[in-house]
mmCIF file of C-alpha atoms and ligand atoms in Angstrom:
data_model
loop_
_atom_site.group_PDB
_atom_site.id
_atom_site.type_symbol
_atom_site.label_atom_id
_atom_site.label_comp_id
_atom_site.label_asym_id
_atom_site.label_seq_id
_atom_site.Cartn_x
_atom_site.Cartn_y
_atom_site.Cartn_z
ATOM 1 C CA MET A 1 70.862 24.718 8.197
ATOM 2 C CA THR A 2 68.465 22.452 9.801
ATOM 3 C CA ASP A 3 67.586 24.660 12.347
ATOM 4 C CA TYR A 4 66.818 27.618 10.056
ATOM 5 C CA VAL A 5 64.980 25.690 7.973
ATOM 6 C CA GLN A 6 62.383 24.370 11.272
ATOM 7 C CA ARG A 7 62.527 27.764 12.052
ATOM 8 C CA ALA A 8 61.252 28.622 8.613
ATOM 9 C CA ALA A 9 58.779 25.744 8.658
ATOM 10 C CA ALA A 10 56.981 27.750 11.657
ATOM 11 C CA VAL A 11 56.771 30.955 10.274
ATOM 12 C CA LEU A 12 55.573 29.019 7.091
ATOM 13 C CA GLU A 13 52.865 27.680 9.465
ATOM 14 C CA LYS A 14 51.895 30.983 10.791
ATOM 15 C CA ILE A 15 51.852 32.331 7.258
ATOM 16 C CA ASN A 16 49.200 29.964 6.198
ATOM 17 C CA GLU A 17 47.205 30.180 9.106
ATOM 18 C CA LEU A 18 46.797 34.166 8.950
ATOM 19 C CA ALA A 19 46.054 33.976 4.925
ATOM 20 C CA ALA A 20 43.446 31.542 6.223
ATOM 21 C CA ILE A 21 42.044 35.163 7.552
ATOM 22 C CA SER A 22 40.336 36.999 4.413
ATOM 23 C CA GLU A 23 37.259 38.990 3.527
ATOM 24 C CA ASP A 24 36.399 36.441 0.842
ATOM 25 C CA ALA A 25 35.739 32.614 1.365
ATOM 26 C CA THR A 26 37.913 32.269 -2.379
ATOM 27 C CA GLY A 27 41.008 34.271 -1.857
ATOM 28 C CA LEU A 28 43.411 36.032 0.700
ATOM 29 C CA THR A 29 41.608 39.367 0.832
ATOM 30 C CA ARG A 30 42.410 41.570 4.542
ATOM 31 C CA THR A 31 42.226 44.760 4.286
ATOM 32 C CA PHE A 32 42.359 47.624 6.807
ATOM 33 C CA GLY A 33 40.135 47.700 9.508
ATOM 34 C CA THR A 34 37.528 44.929 8.041
ATOM 35 C CA ASP A 35 36.099 41.853 10.436
ATOM 36 C CA ALA A 36 39.001 40.040 8.011
ATOM 37 C CA PHE A 37 41.741 42.489 9.490
ATOM 38 C CA LEU A 38 40.640 42.867 13.374
ATOM 39 C CA ALA A 39 40.817 39.068 13.385
ATOM 40 C CA GLY A 40 43.884 38.700 11.558
ATOM 41 C CA ARG A 41 45.620 41.113 13.723
ATOM 42 C CA ARG A 42 44.349 39.910 16.976
ATOM 43 C CA ARG A 43 46.228 36.190 16.131
ATOM 44 C CA VAL A 44 49.044 38.050 15.213
ATOM 45 C CA GLN A 45 49.110 39.512 19.087
ATOM 46 C CA ASP A 46 48.143 36.406 20.398
ATOM 47 C CA TRP A 47 51.571 34.892 18.588
ATOM 48 C CA MET A 48 53.635 37.934 19.902
ATOM 49 C CA GLU A 49 52.630 37.485 23.508
ATOM 50 C CA LEU A 50 52.885 33.665 23.516
ATOM 51 C CA ALA A 51 56.588 35.079 23.129
ATOM 52 C CA GLY A 52 56.702 36.903 26.293
ATOM 53 C CA LEU A 53 56.486 39.867 24.809
ATOM 54 C CA GLN A 54 54.704 43.069 26.007
ATOM 55 C CA THR A 55 51.758 44.114 23.428
ATOM 56 C CA ARG A 56 49.340 46.905 22.609
ATOM 57 C CA VAL A 57 47.371 48.004 19.493
ATOM 58 C CA ASP A 58 47.923 51.981 18.811
ATOM 59 C CA ALA A 59 45.329 54.135 17.738
ATOM 60 C CA ILE A 60 45.775 53.350 13.781
ATOM 61 C CA GLY A 61 45.151 49.485 14.735
ATOM 62 C CA ASN A 62 49.278 48.920 14.562
ATOM 63 C CA VAL A 63 50.049 45.759 17.235
ATOM 64 C CA ARG A 64 53.318 46.302 18.791
ATOM 65 C CA ALA A 65 55.151 44.315 21.091
ATOM 66 C CA ARG A 66 57.947 45.436 22.760
ATOM 67 C CA PHE A 67 61.488 43.742 24.385
ATOM 68 C CA VAL A 68 62.829 46.065 26.313
ATOM 69 C CA SER A 69 66.526 47.177 27.427
ATOM 70 C CA PRO A 70 67.655 47.300 30.824
ATOM 71 C CA ASN A 71 69.874 50.104 29.239
ATOM 72 C CA ALA A 72 68.879 53.439 30.831
ATOM 73 C CA GLY A 73 68.012 55.703 27.976
ATOM 74 C CA ALA A 74 68.401 53.268 25.630
ATOM 75 C CA LYS A 75 67.157 53.190 22.012
ATOM 76 C CA THR A 76 65.107 51.466 20.433
ATOM 77 C CA PHE A 77 65.985 49.375 16.837
ATOM 78 C CA VAL A 78 62.336 48.933 15.525
ATOM 79 C CA ILE A 79 61.435 45.726 12.741
ATOM 80 C CA ALA A 80 58.505 45.491 10.948
ATOM 81 C CA SER A 81 56.254 45.259 8.499
ATOM 82 C CA HIS A 82 52.140 45.010 7.362
ATOM 83 C CA ILE A 83 49.456 42.623 7.714
ATOM 84 C CA ASP A 84 46.942 44.391 5.624
ATOM 85 C CA THR A 85 46.980 42.900 1.611
ATOM 86 C CA VAL A 86 45.790 44.014 -1.607
ATOM 87 C CA VAL A 87 42.573 42.077 -3.233
ATOM 88 C CA ASN A 88 42.909 38.484 -3.900
ATOM 89 C CA ALA A 89 46.805 39.003 -2.643
ATOM 90 C CA GLY A 90 49.398 36.654 -1.993
ATOM 91 C CA LYS A 91 50.142 35.429 1.534
ATOM 92 C CA PHE A 92 53.642 36.622 1.794
ATOM 93 C CA ASP A 93 53.784 40.526 0.829
ATOM 94 C CA GLY A 94 53.484 41.908 4.313
ATOM 95 C CA PRO A 95 52.828 38.767 6.524
ATOM 96 C CA MET A 96 55.668 37.172 5.829
ATOM 97 C CA GLY A 97 58.354 40.123 7.117
ATOM 98 C CA VAL A 98 55.566 40.678 10.199
ATOM 99 C CA VAL A 99 56.298 36.741 11.083
ATOM 100 C CA MET A 100 60.311 36.618 9.995
ATOM 101 C CA GLY A 101 60.443 39.671 12.529
ATOM 102 C CA LEU A 102 58.725 37.321 15.568
ATOM 103 C CA ASP A 103 60.807 34.452 15.223
ATOM 104 C CA LEU A 104 64.474 36.816 15.084
ATOM 105 C CA VAL A 105 62.817 38.662 18.117
ATOM 106 C CA THR A 106 61.723 34.797 20.055
ATOM 107 C CA ARG A 107 65.358 33.442 19.257
ATOM 108 C CA LEU A 108 66.620 37.012 21.052
ATOM 109 C CA VAL A 109 64.203 36.798 24.000
ATOM 110 C CA GLU A 110 64.739 32.849 24.204
ATOM 111 C CA SER A 111 68.891 33.186 24.541
ATOM 112 C CA GLY A 112 68.210 35.117 27.881
ATOM 113 C CA LYS A 113 70.740 37.305 27.738
ATOM 114 C CA PRO A 114 69.657 42.008 28.123
ATOM 115 C CA LEU A 115 69.597 43.844 24.710
ATOM 116 C CA PRO A 116 71.297 46.413 24.516
ATOM 117 C CA PHE A 117 69.183 48.297 23.046
ATOM 118 C CA HIS A 118 64.824 47.571 23.014
ATOM 119 C CA ILE A 119 63.218 46.291 19.912
ATOM 120 C CA GLU A 120 59.935 47.280 18.702
ATOM 121 C CA LEU A 121 58.549 44.707 16.663
ATOM 122 C CA ILE A 122 55.091 46.041 14.739
ATOM 123 C CA ALA A 123 52.401 44.759 12.524
ATOM 124 C CA PHE A 124 51.688 47.813 10.518
ATOM 125 C CA SER A 125 48.008 47.799 10.256
ATOM 126 C CA ASP A 126 48.077 49.475 6.308
ATOM 127 C CA GLU A 127 50.654 49.367 4.331
ATOM 128 C CA GLU A 128 48.650 48.664 0.555
ATOM 129 C CA GLY A 129 46.738 51.674 1.204
ATOM 130 C CA VAL A 130 43.400 49.867 -1.024
ATOM 131 C CA ARG A 131 40.830 50.468 1.197
ATOM 132 C CA PHE A 132 41.449 55.078 1.468
ATOM 133 C CA HIS A 133 43.768 54.932 -1.947
ATOM 134 C CA THR A 134 45.951 56.108 0.618
ATOM 135 C CA THR A 135 49.004 54.066 1.651
ATOM 136 C CA TYR A 136 51.177 53.928 5.401
ATOM 137 C CA LEU A 137 48.548 54.594 7.708
ATOM 138 C CA GLY A 138 50.399 52.622 9.807
ATOM 139 C CA SER A 139 54.376 53.688 9.973
ATOM 140 C CA LYS A 140 52.892 57.520 9.060
ATOM 141 C CA VAL A 141 51.711 57.173 12.786
ATOM 142 C CA ILE A 142 55.049 55.564 14.016
ATOM 143 C CA ALA A 143 56.853 58.418 12.249
ATOM 144 C CA GLY A 144 54.616 60.834 13.132
ATOM 145 C CA SER A 145 54.288 62.505 10.116
ATOM 146 C CA PHE A 146 50.173 61.246 9.688
ATOM 147 C CA ASP A 147 48.117 64.470 8.337
ATOM 148 C CA ASN A 148 44.866 64.369 10.315
ATOM 149 C CA ALA A 149 43.191 65.416 6.761
ATOM 150 C CA LEU A 150 43.562 61.951 6.211
ATOM 151 C CA LEU A 151 41.291 61.403 8.713
ATOM 152 C CA ASP A 152 38.485 62.707 6.423
ATOM 153 C CA LYS A 153 38.843 60.014 3.155
ATOM 154 C CA LYS A 154 35.958 57.886 2.190
ATOM 155 C CA ASP A 155 35.700 54.326 1.520
ATOM 156 C CA ALA A 156 34.037 52.912 -0.969
ATOM 157 C CA PHE A 157 30.758 52.745 0.933
ATOM 158 C CA GLY A 158 31.122 56.363 2.101
ATOM 159 C CA MET A 159 32.981 55.580 5.726
ATOM 160 C CA THR A 160 35.535 57.751 6.398
ATOM 161 C CA LEU A 161 39.053 56.611 8.430
ATOM 162 C CA THR A 162 37.427 57.939 11.789
ATOM 163 C CA GLU A 163 34.043 56.470 11.377
ATOM 164 C CA VAL A 164 36.597 52.886 10.817
ATOM 165 C CA LEU A 165 38.696 53.775 13.450
ATOM 166 C CA GLN A 166 36.266 54.307 16.169
ATOM 167 C CA ARG A 167 34.571 50.939 15.020
ATOM 168 C CA MET A 168 37.770 49.508 15.795
ATOM 169 C CA GLY A 169 37.752 51.151 19.154
ATOM 170 C CA SER A 170 41.080 53.444 18.674
ATOM 171 C CA THR A 171 40.723 56.680 20.537
ATOM 172 C CA ILE A 172 41.530 59.159 17.810
ATOM 173 C CA THR A 173 43.252 61.716 20.051
ATOM 174 C CA ASP A 174 45.786 59.055 20.877
ATOM 175 C CA LEU A 175 47.378 59.108 17.158
ATOM 176 C CA PRO A 176 50.594 62.135 17.828
ATOM 177 C CA SER A 177 51.404 59.837 20.872
ATOM 178 C CA ASP A 178 51.704 57.280 19.518
ATOM 179 C CA ALA A 179 54.514 57.814 17.344
ATOM 180 C CA LEU A 180 58.510 56.704 18.417
ATOM 181 C CA ALA A 181 60.411 60.157 19.464
ATOM 182 C CA PRO A 182 62.689 61.071 16.514
ATOM 183 C CA ALA A 183 65.381 60.760 19.391
ATOM 184 C CA ASP A 184 64.454 57.586 19.963
ATOM 185 C CA TRP A 185 65.106 55.971 17.468
ATOM 186 C CA LEU A 186 68.195 53.155 16.184
ATOM 187 C CA GLY A 187 67.015 52.597 13.311
ATOM 188 C CA TYR A 188 64.375 50.249 10.938
ATOM 189 C CA PHE A 189 64.448 46.836 9.523
ATOM 190 C CA GLU A 190 62.445 45.043 7.380
ATOM 191 C CA ILE A 191 62.196 41.358 5.412
ATOM 192 C CA HIS A 192 59.856 41.509 2.557
ATOM 193 C CA ILE A 193 59.738 39.587 -0.595
ATOM 194 C CA GLU A 194 61.371 40.875 -3.028
ATOM 195 C CA GLN A 195 58.003 41.177 -5.856
ATOM 196 C CA GLY A 196 60.268 41.048 -8.706
ATOM 197 C CA PRO A 197 61.955 38.588 -10.850
ATOM 198 C CA VAL A 198 65.475 40.240 -10.422
ATOM 199 C CA LEU A 199 66.851 37.161 -7.617
ATOM 200 C CA TYR A 200 64.649 34.297 -9.275
ATOM 201 C CA GLU A 201 66.327 35.058 -12.688
ATOM 202 C CA ARG A 202 70.054 35.258 -11.110
ATOM 203 C CA HIS A 203 68.982 32.179 -8.454
ATOM 204 C CA VAL A 204 70.137 33.917 -5.137
ATOM 205 C CA PRO A 205 67.551 34.187 -1.783
ATOM 206 C CA VAL A 206 67.888 37.184 -0.520
ATOM 207 C CA ALA A 207 69.219 40.687 -2.061
ATOM 208 C CA VAL A 208 70.159 43.783 0.290
ATOM 209 C CA VAL A 209 67.577 46.976 -1.015
ATOM 210 C CA THR A 210 69.649 50.885 -1.434
ATOM 211 C CA ALA A 211 66.290 52.202 -2.660
ATOM 212 C CA ILE A 212 62.695 52.751 -2.720
ATOM 213 C CA ALA A 213 61.276 54.303 -5.892
ATOM 214 C CA GLY A 214 58.956 56.857 -4.991
ATOM 215 C CA GLN A 215 55.651 57.052 -6.461
ATOM 216 C CA LYS A 216 52.835 59.636 -7.402
ATOM 217 C CA ARG A 217 49.429 58.147 -7.164
ATOM 218 C CA VAL A 218 46.496 60.101 -9.607
ATOM 219 C CA GLU A 219 42.546 59.827 -9.629
ATOM 220 C CA ILE A 220 41.682 60.812 -13.404
ATOM 221 C CA THR A 221 37.948 61.553 -14.097
ATOM 222 C CA PHE A 222 36.817 61.808 -17.753
ATOM 223 C CA THR A 223 34.013 63.385 -18.258
ATOM 224 C CA GLY A 224 31.478 63.158 -21.578
ATOM 225 C CA MET A 225 27.786 63.129 -22.080
ATOM 226 C CA ALA A 226 26.045 59.727 -21.507
ATOM 227 C CA GLY A 227 23.918 58.753 -24.139
ATOM 228 C CA HIS A 228 21.906 55.888 -26.598
ATOM 229 C CA ALA A 229 24.423 53.625 -28.485
ATOM 230 C CA GLY A 230 21.825 52.953 -31.282
ATOM 231 C CA THR A 231 21.111 56.610 -31.879
ATOM 232 C CA VAL A 232 23.615 58.983 -30.851
ATOM 233 C CA PRO A 233 26.139 59.267 -34.813
ATOM 234 C CA MET A 234 29.897 58.656 -34.580
ATOM 235 C CA ALA A 235 30.813 61.706 -34.790
ATOM 236 C CA MET A 236 28.377 63.575 -32.746
ATOM 237 C CA ARG A 237 29.389 61.338 -29.373
ATOM 238 C CA GLN A 238 31.677 62.216 -25.773
ATOM 239 C CA ASP A 239 32.415 58.961 -25.419
ATOM 240 C CA ALA A 240 34.439 59.565 -22.000
ATOM 241 C CA LEU A 241 35.738 55.373 -21.765
ATOM 242 C CA CYS A 242 37.695 56.469 -25.605
ATOM 243 C CA ALA A 243 39.002 59.555 -23.717
ATOM 244 C CA ALA A 244 39.761 57.155 -21.255
ATOM 245 C CA ALA A 245 40.850 54.400 -23.063
ATOM 246 C CA GLY A 246 43.488 56.640 -25.252
ATOM 247 C CA PHE A 247 44.522 57.909 -21.768
ATOM 248 C CA VAL A 248 45.738 54.077 -20.867
ATOM 249 C CA LEU A 249 47.638 53.673 -24.066
ATOM 250 C CA ALA A 250 49.163 57.014 -24.002
ATOM 251 C CA VAL A 251 50.475 56.655 -20.496
ATOM 252 C CA GLU A 252 52.131 52.828 -21.471
ATOM 253 C CA GLN A 253 53.887 53.953 -24.246
ATOM 254 C CA PHE A 254 54.781 57.085 -22.533
ATOM 255 C CA ALA A 255 56.161 54.878 -20.033
ATOM 256 C CA LEU A 256 57.984 52.256 -22.197
ATOM 257 C CA THR A 257 59.890 55.379 -23.847
ATOM 258 C CA HIS A 258 61.615 55.741 -20.324
ATOM 259 C CA LYS A 259 61.561 52.204 -19.347
ATOM 260 C CA ASP A 260 64.844 51.801 -18.025
ATOM 261 C CA ASN A 261 63.488 53.887 -14.543
ATOM 262 C CA LEU A 262 60.213 54.543 -15.202
ATOM 263 C CA VAL A 263 56.645 51.982 -14.830
ATOM 264 C CA ALA A 264 53.702 53.790 -15.026
ATOM 265 C CA THR A 265 50.491 51.953 -14.668
ATOM 266 C CA VAL A 266 46.393 52.100 -14.876
ATOM 267 C CA GLY A 267 45.416 49.787 -12.944
ATOM 268 C CA LYS A 268 41.430 50.391 -11.457
ATOM 269 C CA LEU A 269 38.909 51.734 -14.092
ATOM 270 C CA THR A 270 35.314 52.795 -13.911
ATOM 271 C CA VAL A 271 32.433 53.134 -16.137
ATOM 272 C CA VAL A 272 29.860 55.109 -14.557
ATOM 273 C CA ASN A 273 26.091 53.975 -15.017
ATOM 274 C CA ALA A 274 27.802 51.051 -17.137
ATOM 275 C CA ALA A 275 25.627 49.185 -20.250
ATOM 276 C CA SER A 276 26.507 47.984 -23.380
ATOM 277 C CA ASN A 277 23.938 50.309 -24.677
ATOM 278 C CA VAL A 278 25.050 53.158 -22.967
ATOM 279 C CA ILE A 279 27.806 55.575 -24.513
ATOM 280 C CA PRO A 280 29.622 56.104 -21.836
ATOM 281 C CA GLY A 281 29.934 59.408 -19.605
ATOM 282 C CA GLU A 282 31.491 59.411 -16.985
ATOM 283 C CA VAL A 283 35.136 57.162 -16.532
ATOM 284 C CA SER A 284 37.663 57.248 -14.000
ATOM 285 C CA CYS A 285 40.976 55.711 -13.827
ATOM 286 C CA SER A 286 43.873 55.399 -11.258
ATOM 287 C CA LEU A 287 47.487 56.245 -12.833
ATOM 288 C CA ASP A 288 50.260 55.273 -10.157
ATOM 289 C CA VAL A 289 54.124 56.398 -11.704
ATOM 290 C CA ARG A 290 57.051 55.241 -9.971
ATOM 291 C CA SER A 291 61.002 56.174 -10.459
ATOM 292 C CA ASN A 292 63.841 56.107 -8.955
ATOM 293 C CA ASP A 293 65.041 59.185 -10.185
ATOM 294 C CA ALA A 294 63.094 62.161 -8.896
ATOM 295 C CA ASP A 295 63.364 64.762 -11.909
ATOM 296 C CA LEU A 296 62.087 62.011 -14.191
ATOM 297 C CA LEU A 297 59.331 61.340 -11.499
ATOM 298 C CA GLU A 298 58.361 64.744 -11.685
ATOM 299 C CA THR A 299 58.488 65.514 -15.984
ATOM 300 C CA THR A 300 56.264 62.484 -16.270
ATOM 301 C CA TYR A 301 54.181 62.991 -14.113
ATOM 302 C CA LEU A 302 54.014 66.655 -15.574
ATOM 303 C CA ALA A 303 54.263 64.957 -19.185
ATOM 304 C CA LEU A 304 51.113 62.599 -18.712
ATOM 305 C CA HIS A 305 48.957 65.419 -17.449
ATOM 306 C CA GLU A 306 49.555 67.542 -20.074
ATOM 307 C CA LEU A 307 48.261 63.931 -21.931
ATOM 308 C CA ALA A 308 45.587 64.209 -20.404
ATOM 309 C CA ILE A 309 44.265 67.284 -20.884
ATOM 310 C CA SER A 310 45.492 67.155 -25.307
ATOM 311 C CA ILE A 311 43.264 64.166 -25.178
ATOM 312 C CA GLY A 312 40.333 65.623 -23.155
ATOM 313 C CA ALA A 313 40.374 68.879 -25.230
ATOM 314 C CA ASN A 314 40.677 67.048 -28.728
ATOM 315 C CA ARG A 315 36.771 65.199 -28.584
ATOM 316 C CA PRO A 316 35.734 67.144 -26.051
ATOM 317 C CA ILE A 317 35.942 65.691 -23.306
ATOM 318 C CA ARG A 318 36.133 67.446 -19.741
ATOM 319 C CA VAL A 319 38.942 66.336 -17.420
ATOM 320 C CA ASN A 320 39.333 66.703 -13.649
ATOM 321 C CA TRP A 321 42.725 65.411 -12.413
ATOM 322 C CA ASN A 322 43.880 64.644 -8.681
ATOM 323 C CA LEU A 323 46.697 64.084 -7.050
ATOM 324 C CA ILE A 324 46.140 61.509 -4.624
ATOM 325 C CA GLN A 325 49.235 60.880 -3.008
ATOM 326 C CA GLU A 326 53.418 61.430 -3.398
ATOM 327 C CA THR A 327 56.430 59.914 -2.335
ATOM 328 C CA ALA A 328 59.821 61.065 -3.365
ATOM 329 C CA PRO A 329 62.689 58.046 -3.706
ATOM 330 C CA VAL A 330 64.054 57.238 -0.601
ATOM 331 C CA LEU A 331 68.258 56.387 0.451
ATOM 332 C CA CYS A 332 68.355 53.171 2.791
ATOM 333 C CA ASP A 333 71.072 54.090 5.179
ATOM 334 C CA THR A 334 74.499 53.364 4.513
ATOM 335 C CA GLY A 335 75.786 52.381 7.901
ATOM 336 C CA LEU A 336 72.697 49.649 8.269
ATOM 337 C CA THR A 337 72.935 48.654 5.137
ATOM 338 C CA THR A 338 76.678 47.989 4.848
ATOM 339 C CA VAL A 339 75.914 45.647 8.036
ATOM 340 C CA LEU A 340 73.174 43.907 5.927
ATOM 341 C CA ALA A 341 75.844 43.074 2.973
ATOM 342 C CA LYS A 342 78.489 41.989 5.514
ATOM 343 C CA SER A 343 75.728 39.304 7.019
ATOM 344 C CA ILE A 344 74.805 38.337 3.731
ATOM 345 C CA GLN A 345 78.127 37.717 2.531
ATOM 346 C CA GLU A 346 78.973 35.861 5.807
ATOM 347 C CA SER A 347 76.014 33.743 5.299
ATOM 348 C CA GLY A 348 77.231 32.484 2.250
ATOM 349 C CA TYR A 349 76.062 33.945 -0.350
ATOM 350 C CA ASP A 350 76.254 37.114 -2.909
ATOM 351 C CA VAL A 351 75.886 40.454 -2.291
ATOM 352 C CA ILE A 352 72.699 41.602 -5.085
ATOM 353 C CA PRO A 353 71.942 45.303 -4.282
ATOM 354 C CA LEU A 354 68.324 46.354 -5.034
ATOM 355 C CA VAL A 355 66.494 48.950 -5.945
ATOM 356 C CA SER A 356 63.034 48.795 -5.076
ATOM 357 C CA GLY A 357 59.879 49.689 -7.584
ATOM 358 C CA ALA A 358 57.124 48.477 -4.988
ATOM 359 C CA GLY A 359 56.486 51.204 -2.448
ATOM 360 C CA HIS A 360 57.254 49.737 1.792
ATOM 361 C CA ASP A 361 56.681 51.572 5.130
ATOM 362 C CA GLY A 362 60.477 52.433 5.262
ATOM 363 C CA VAL A 363 58.864 55.784 3.329
ATOM 364 C CA PRO A 364 57.831 57.354 5.763
ATOM 365 C CA ILE A 365 60.355 55.837 8.842
ATOM 366 C CA SER A 366 62.972 56.843 6.660
ATOM 367 C CA GLN A 367 62.177 60.456 7.677
ATOM 368 C CA VAL A 368 63.244 59.819 11.154
ATOM 369 C CA SER A 369 65.477 57.035 11.038
ATOM 370 C CA PRO A 370 67.888 54.972 8.976
ATOM 371 C CA ILE A 371 65.805 52.017 7.569
ATOM 372 C CA ALA A 372 67.823 48.949 5.826
ATOM 373 C CA MET A 373 65.530 46.366 4.450
ATOM 374 C CA LEU A 374 66.371 42.306 2.870
ATOM 375 C CA PHE A 375 64.470 40.639 0.172
ATOM 376 C CA VAL A 376 64.002 37.600 -0.471
ATOM 377 C CA ARG A 377 63.729 35.712 -3.549
ATOM 378 C CA CYS A 378 59.808 34.822 -4.520
ATOM 379 C CA TYR A 379 58.623 32.128 -7.575
ATOM 380 C CA LYS A 380 59.080 34.157 -10.766
ATOM 381 C CA GLY A 381 59.194 37.914 -9.305
ATOM 382 C CA ILE A 382 55.271 36.907 -8.795
ATOM 383 C CA SER A 383 53.204 38.982 -6.516
ATOM 384 C CA HIS A 384 49.920 40.876 -5.890
ATOM 385 C CA ASN A 385 48.870 37.757 -7.359
ATOM 386 C CA PRO A 386 47.682 34.713 -5.358
ATOM 387 C CA LEU A 387 50.584 32.803 -7.172
ATOM 388 C CA GLU A 388 52.717 34.128 -4.712
ATOM 389 C CA ASP A 389 55.522 31.644 -3.450
ATOM 390 C CA VAL A 390 58.991 31.622 -1.494
ATOM 391 C CA GLU A 391 60.510 28.845 -0.823
ATOM 392 C CA LEU A 392 61.357 27.558 2.585
ATOM 393 C CA ALA A 393 65.539 27.210 2.019
ATOM 394 C CA ASP A 394 64.627 30.967 0.704
ATOM 395 C CA MET A 395 63.616 32.156 4.277
ATOM 396 C CA ALA A 396 65.680 30.085 6.093
ATOM 397 C CA ALA A 397 68.547 32.247 4.052
ATOM 398 C CA ALA A 398 66.598 34.812 4.945
ATOM 399 C CA LEU A 399 66.445 34.306 9.117
ATOM 400 C CA ARG A 400 69.910 33.403 8.332
ATOM 401 C CA VAL A 401 70.983 36.409 7.266
ATOM 402 C CA ALA A 402 69.155 38.430 9.784
ATOM 403 C CA ASP A 403 70.038 36.510 12.581
ATOM 404 C CA THR A 404 73.798 37.732 11.898
ATOM 405 C CA PHE A 405 72.503 40.862 10.763
ATOM 406 C CA LEU A 406 71.112 41.964 14.375
ATOM 407 C CA ASP A 407 73.805 40.006 16.121
ATOM 408 C CA SER A 408 76.451 42.592 14.608
ATOM 409 C CA LEU A 409 74.135 45.528 15.404
ATOM 410 C CA ILE A 410 74.445 44.164 19.611
ATOM 411 C CA GLU A 411 77.798 43.608 19.166
ATOM 412 C CA GLN A 412 78.714 47.017 17.269
ATOM 413 C CA TYR A 413 75.747 49.532 19.619
ATOM 414 C CA PRO A 414 78.029 51.202 22.038
HETATM 415 C C1 GLV B 501 52.998 48.321 -2.197
HETATM 416 O O1 GLV B 501 52.526 47.067 -2.344
HETATM 417 C C2 GLV B 501 53.041 49.227 -3.803
HETATM 418 O O2 GLV B 501 54.383 49.612 -3.615
HETATM 419 O O3 GLV B 501 51.721 49.415 -3.831
HETATM 420 MN MN1 MN B 502 54.457 45.032 0.993
HETATM 421 MN MN1 MN B 503 51.995 44.750 -1.786
#
């Protein structure tokens, strides 16, 4: 295992280097298109070039490196993850998959053997969707499903995606041609931390992902009447925050009654013109609902919409409901997943199949390519939090499994 531990240590060094590139002085935040993002991306591109790969940055800001096969008509196998982060993030969510991918490809380059298929290593520019409240900007472009309506979306400062891309030096008209044609895809592979507690509790370093939960994201605005906190009698108020509070608790209650296959979260709450002596007149909140069961996801969505309307009607408060994003649950490819599970077994680990509650770039990619994902245990399942942590030995285990997986694919390729 020594060799793998050494490789894992080199991977961790790069993860730490990237984690030092942040919008904040106090933590790690590297959202799409910011100066920190551009600096992080440059670092990743430099590493890819040092590894002897041909690189380029595409119009949505993904860094792409190719290891080209001499085979005429060869298909492309994509290894990828993302380099954007949430606010006050952990350092492994995304970057670990990119840096490990680079390590895997470097081994293949250094072997000096020609590949039977092309490998494209991609550092996706936006998976988290923090800046524009919509996910998968990078992978949607690669999958050819990027909708130009997204270009008009505005960030918190009123900058549109078009303006951000222009500032990044992108040529927007190139977006469609940056997709990999459906016929060129051989497969997609991503290594990612589990972001949940199963592997930690079961004392197993890696897992094979079988499916990724579907999700819906909604923005809800409760509008009542702002007023004087000292003079308006309690019975005469239209307090938007009280309506929102009722909704937040109702969401939790609803999800608890379906907790085997459903999670629902209100993660953002904005009180407009908030002050301690003002009755809140307008409050907006986010809603994030996820399930692996498409029907349950849909019925929950409709039920929570109805709940919001009835909470508003009882006060009365106006409710505006705006569906921001939805993705259906997706299945990982049975063929690739079987090879991955076999690689886990051959590496000496128990095979644990897991459904991912977190979203991943494999969701849009699954529309055009078979996908497979390897999860790596993280400390207590903590993620989207600076406490996110992964043991060196677990990264070493993941590299061993992934080497075996890629070698099997190379061997099996016609
Ligand atoms: C991405 O991390 C998500 O699942 O929200
Ligand atoms: Mn991620
Ligand atoms: Mn994340």
